[in-house]
CSV table of C-alpha atoms in Angstrom, one decimal:
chain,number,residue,atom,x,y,z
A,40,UNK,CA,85.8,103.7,122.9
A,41,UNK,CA,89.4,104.8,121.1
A,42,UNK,CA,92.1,103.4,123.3
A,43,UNK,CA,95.3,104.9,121.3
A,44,UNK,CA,98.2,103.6,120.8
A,45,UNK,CA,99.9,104.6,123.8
A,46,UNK,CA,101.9,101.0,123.5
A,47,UNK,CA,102.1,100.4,120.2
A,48,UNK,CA,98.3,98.5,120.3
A,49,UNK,CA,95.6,100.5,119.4
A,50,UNK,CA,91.6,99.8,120.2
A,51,UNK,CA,88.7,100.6,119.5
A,52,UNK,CA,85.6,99.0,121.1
A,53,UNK,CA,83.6,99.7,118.4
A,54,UNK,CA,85.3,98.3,115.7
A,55,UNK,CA,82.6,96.5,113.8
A,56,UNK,CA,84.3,92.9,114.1
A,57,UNK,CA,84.5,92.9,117.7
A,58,UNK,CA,81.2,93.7,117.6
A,59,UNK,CA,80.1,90.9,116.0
A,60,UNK,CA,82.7,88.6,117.7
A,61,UNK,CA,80.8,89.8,120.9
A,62,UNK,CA,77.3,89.0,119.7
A,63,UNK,CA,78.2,86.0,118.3
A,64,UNK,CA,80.0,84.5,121.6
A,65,UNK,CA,76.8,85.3,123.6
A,66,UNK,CA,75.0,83.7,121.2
A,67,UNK,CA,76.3,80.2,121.3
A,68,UNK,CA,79.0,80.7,124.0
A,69,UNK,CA,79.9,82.1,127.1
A,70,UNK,CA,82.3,84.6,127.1
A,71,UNK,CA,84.1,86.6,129.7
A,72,UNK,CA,86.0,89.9,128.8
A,73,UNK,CA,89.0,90.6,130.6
A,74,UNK,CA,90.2,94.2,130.7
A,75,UNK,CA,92.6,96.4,131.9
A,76,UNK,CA,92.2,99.0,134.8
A,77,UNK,CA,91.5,101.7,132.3
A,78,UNK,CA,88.9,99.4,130.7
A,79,UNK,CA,90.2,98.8,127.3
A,80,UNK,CA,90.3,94.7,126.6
A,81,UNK,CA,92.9,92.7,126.4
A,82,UNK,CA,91.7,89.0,126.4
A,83,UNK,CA,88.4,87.2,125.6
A,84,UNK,CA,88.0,84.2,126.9
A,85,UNK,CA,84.7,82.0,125.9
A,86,UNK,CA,83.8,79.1,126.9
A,87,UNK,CA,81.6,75.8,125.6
A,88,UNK,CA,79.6,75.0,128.9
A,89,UNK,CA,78.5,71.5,127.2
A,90,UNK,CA,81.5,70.2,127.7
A,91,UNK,CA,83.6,72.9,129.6
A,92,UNK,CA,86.1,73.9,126.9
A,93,UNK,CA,87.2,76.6,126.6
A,94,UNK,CA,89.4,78.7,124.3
A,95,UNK,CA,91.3,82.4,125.5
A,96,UNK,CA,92.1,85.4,122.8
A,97,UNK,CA,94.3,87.9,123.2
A,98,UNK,CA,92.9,91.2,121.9
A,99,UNK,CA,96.4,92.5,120.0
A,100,UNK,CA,94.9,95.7,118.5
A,101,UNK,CA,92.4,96.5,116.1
A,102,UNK,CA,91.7,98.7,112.7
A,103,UNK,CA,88.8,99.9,111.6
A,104,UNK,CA,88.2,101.0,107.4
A,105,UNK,CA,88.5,104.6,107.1
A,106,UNK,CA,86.0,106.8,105.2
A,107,UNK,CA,85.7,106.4,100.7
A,108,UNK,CA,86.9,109.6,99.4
A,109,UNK,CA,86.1,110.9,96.3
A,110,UNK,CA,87.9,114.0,94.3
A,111,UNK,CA,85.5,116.5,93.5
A,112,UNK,CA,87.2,118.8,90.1
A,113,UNK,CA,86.4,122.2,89.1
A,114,UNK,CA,86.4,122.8,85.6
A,115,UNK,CA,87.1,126.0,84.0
A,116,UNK,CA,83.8,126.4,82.8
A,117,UNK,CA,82.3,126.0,85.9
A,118,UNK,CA,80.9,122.5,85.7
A,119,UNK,CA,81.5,119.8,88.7
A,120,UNK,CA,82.6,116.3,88.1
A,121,UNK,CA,83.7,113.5,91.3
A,122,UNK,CA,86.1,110.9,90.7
A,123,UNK,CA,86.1,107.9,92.9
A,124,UNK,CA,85.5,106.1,94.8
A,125,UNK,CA,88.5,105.6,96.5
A,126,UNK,CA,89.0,103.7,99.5
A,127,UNK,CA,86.5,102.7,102.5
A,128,UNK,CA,84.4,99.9,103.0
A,129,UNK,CA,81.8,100.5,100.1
A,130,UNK,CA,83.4,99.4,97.1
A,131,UNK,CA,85.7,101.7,96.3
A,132,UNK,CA,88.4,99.5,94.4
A,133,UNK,CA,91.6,102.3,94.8
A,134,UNK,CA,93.5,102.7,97.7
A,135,UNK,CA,92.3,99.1,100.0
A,136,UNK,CA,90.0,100.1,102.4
A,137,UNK,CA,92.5,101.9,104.3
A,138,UNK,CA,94.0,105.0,102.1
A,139,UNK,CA,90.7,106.5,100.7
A,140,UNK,CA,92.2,110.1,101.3
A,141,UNK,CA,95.4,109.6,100.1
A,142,UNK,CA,94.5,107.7,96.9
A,143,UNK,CA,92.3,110.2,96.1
A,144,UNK,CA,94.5,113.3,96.6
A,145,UNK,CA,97.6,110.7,94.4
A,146,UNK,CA,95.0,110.6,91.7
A,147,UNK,CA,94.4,114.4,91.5
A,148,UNK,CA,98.1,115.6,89.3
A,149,UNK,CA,97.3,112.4,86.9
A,150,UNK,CA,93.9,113.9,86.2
A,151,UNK,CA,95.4,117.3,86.2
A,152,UNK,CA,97.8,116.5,83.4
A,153,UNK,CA,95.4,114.5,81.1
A,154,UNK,CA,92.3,116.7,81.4
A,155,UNK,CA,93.4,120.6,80.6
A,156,UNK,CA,90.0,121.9,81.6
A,157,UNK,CA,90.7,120.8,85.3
A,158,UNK,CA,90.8,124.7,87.5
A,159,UNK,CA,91.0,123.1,90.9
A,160,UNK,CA,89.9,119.7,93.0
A,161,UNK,CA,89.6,119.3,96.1
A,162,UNK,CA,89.6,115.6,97.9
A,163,UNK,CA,87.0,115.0,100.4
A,164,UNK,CA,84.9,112.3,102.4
A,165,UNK,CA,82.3,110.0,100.4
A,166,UNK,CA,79.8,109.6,102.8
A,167,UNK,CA,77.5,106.6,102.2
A,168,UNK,CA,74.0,107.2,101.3
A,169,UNK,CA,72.7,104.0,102.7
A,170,UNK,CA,73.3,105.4,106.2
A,171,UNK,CA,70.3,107.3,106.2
A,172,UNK,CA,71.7,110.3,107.5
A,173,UNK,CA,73.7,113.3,106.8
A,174,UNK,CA,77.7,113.5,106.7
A,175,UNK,CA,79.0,114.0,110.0
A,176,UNK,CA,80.7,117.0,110.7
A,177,UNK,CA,84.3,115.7,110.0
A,178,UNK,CA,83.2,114.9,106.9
A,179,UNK,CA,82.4,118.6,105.9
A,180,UNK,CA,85.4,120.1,103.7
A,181,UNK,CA,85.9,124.4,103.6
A,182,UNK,CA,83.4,125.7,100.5
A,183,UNK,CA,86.6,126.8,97.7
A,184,UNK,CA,86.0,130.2,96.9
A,185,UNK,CA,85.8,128.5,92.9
A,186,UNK,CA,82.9,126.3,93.6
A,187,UNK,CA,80.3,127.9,91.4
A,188,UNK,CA,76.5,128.5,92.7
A,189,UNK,CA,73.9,125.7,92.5
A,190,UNK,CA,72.1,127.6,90.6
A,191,UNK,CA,74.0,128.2,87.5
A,192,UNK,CA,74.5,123.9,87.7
A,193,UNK,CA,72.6,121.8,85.3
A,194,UNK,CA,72.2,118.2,87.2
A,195,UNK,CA,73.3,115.5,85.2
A,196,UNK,CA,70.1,112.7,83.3
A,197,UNK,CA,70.6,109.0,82.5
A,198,UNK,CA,71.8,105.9,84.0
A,199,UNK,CA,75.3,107.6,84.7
A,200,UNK,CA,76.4,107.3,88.7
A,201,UNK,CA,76.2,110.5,90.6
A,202,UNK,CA,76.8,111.6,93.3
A,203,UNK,CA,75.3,114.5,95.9
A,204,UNK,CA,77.3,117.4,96.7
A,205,UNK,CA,75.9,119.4,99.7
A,206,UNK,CA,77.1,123.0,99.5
A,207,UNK,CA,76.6,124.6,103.4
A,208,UNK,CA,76.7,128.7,101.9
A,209,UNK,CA,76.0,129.6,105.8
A,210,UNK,CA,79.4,127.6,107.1
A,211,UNK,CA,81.2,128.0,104.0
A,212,UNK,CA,81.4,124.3,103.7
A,213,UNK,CA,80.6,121.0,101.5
A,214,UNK,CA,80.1,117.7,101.6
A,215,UNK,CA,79.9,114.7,99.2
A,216,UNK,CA,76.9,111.7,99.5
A,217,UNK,CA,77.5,109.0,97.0
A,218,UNK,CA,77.7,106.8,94.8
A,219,UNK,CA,74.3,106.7,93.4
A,220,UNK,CA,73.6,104.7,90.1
A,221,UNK,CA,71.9,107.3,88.5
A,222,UNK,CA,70.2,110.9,88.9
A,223,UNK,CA,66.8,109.2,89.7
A,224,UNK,CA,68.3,107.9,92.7
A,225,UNK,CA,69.8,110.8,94.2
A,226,UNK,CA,67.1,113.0,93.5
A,227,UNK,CA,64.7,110.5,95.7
A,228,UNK,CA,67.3,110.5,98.4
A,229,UNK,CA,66.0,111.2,102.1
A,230,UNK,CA,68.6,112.0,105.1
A,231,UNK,CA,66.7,111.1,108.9
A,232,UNK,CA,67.5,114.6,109.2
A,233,UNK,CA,67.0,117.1,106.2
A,234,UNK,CA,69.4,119.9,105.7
A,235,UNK,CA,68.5,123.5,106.7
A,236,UNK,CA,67.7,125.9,104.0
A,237,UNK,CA,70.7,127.3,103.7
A,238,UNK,CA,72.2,123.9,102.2
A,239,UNK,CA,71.9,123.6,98.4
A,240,UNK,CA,71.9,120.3,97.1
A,241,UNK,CA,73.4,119.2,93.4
A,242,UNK,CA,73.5,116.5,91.8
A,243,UNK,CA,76.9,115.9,89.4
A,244,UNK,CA,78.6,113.0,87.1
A,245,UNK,CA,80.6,110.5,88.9
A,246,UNK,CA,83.5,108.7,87.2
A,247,UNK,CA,85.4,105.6,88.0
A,248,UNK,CA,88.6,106.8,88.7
A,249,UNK,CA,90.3,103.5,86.7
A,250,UNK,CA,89.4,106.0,83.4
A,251,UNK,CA,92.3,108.0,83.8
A,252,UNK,CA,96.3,107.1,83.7
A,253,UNK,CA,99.3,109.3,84.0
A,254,UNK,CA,100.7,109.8,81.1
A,255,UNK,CA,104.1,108.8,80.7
A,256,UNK,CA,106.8,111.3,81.3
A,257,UNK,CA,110.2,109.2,79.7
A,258,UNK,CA,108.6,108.4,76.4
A,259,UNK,CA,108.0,105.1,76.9
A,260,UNK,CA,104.5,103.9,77.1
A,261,UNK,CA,105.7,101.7,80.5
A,262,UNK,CA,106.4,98.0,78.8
A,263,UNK,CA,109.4,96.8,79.1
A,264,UNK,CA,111.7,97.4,75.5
């Protein structure tokens, strides 16, 4: 449960590390949760009961990874590409695991200005494959009225990453499922729950996003002279 930050001290219940620190008191301690009238916690207090120590911990606040992102580009010639990942708690090097959206959406003019045959992008949710399930619903993004049919795609061969782009032509929406090391892999992937038949599946190129640099804009190359 979300308790918001309605005094500066946001929590959430289940954050993954409280969690754990829950399981892991019962386990070997005993622990007693002390919480306010609207139930959100404030101190844990666990206790040794071989020798009767004992040891309180306030609860300050908590934060919890947010989603990767990756930036899905449109070229002009109709092909798809995804940059990333950014952000989140899978890897994704750029933006901590804490500004997957925002790094992604930062990393969209660089590409723009390096890469002429970018039409459009469009950042959106990188939702994990290992879940084992399909994106939630906030993790849908509105179809662009660009984003070619999946028929007229050619998936990508080789040991290149991929990743899965789920195109929803009923709800006029898409989603992203990756990475995947190569097309093999996504190809054999199996959501719990399969997507109706009006969801098209493709499989495109994934790039490290490290590959591309702004280019300078003063005519220095960024040293120092």
């Amino acid at each position: 449960m979300q308790f918001h930050a309605d005094t500066g001290y946001p929590f959430n219940t289940d954050n993954h590390a409280y969690r754990r620190l829950l399981t892991a008191g019962s386990e070997h301690l005993h622990t007693v949760a002390w919480t306010r009238d609207d139930g959100r916690p404030v101190l844990l207090t666990l206790y040794d009961l071989a020798t009767g120590d004992a040891v309180t911990i306030a609860l300050l606040d908590s934060i919890e990874a947010s989603h990767a992102h990756a930036l899905l580009i449109l070229h002009r010639d109709g092909t798809l590409h995804v940059h990333g990942p950014f952000g989140g708690p899978f890897g994704g090097p750029f933006g901590g695991p804490f500004g997957g959206e925002a790094a992604a959406a930062a990393h969209a003019p660089a590409l723009a200005t390096t890469d002429p045959s970018v039409a459009a992008n469009l950042p959106l949710p990188l939702h994990h494959p290992g879940r084992g399930d399909l994106p939630p619903d906030d993790a849908w993004r509105p179809l662009h009225q660009q984003t070619p049919a999946a028929s007229t795609l050619a998936a990508p061969s080789g040991p290149a990453q991929t990743a899965l782009l789920l195109l929803d032509q009923q709800r006029h929406r898409l989603a992203a499922v990756g990475p995947f090391p190569n097309h093999t892999t996504a190809l054999a992937w199996e959501p719990a729950s399969f997507p109706d038949a009006d969801v098209d599946c493709v499989i495109v190129p994934m790039h490290l996003a490290a590959t591309v640099a702004a280019p300078a804009t003063d005519g220095h190359d960024g040293e120092g002279d």
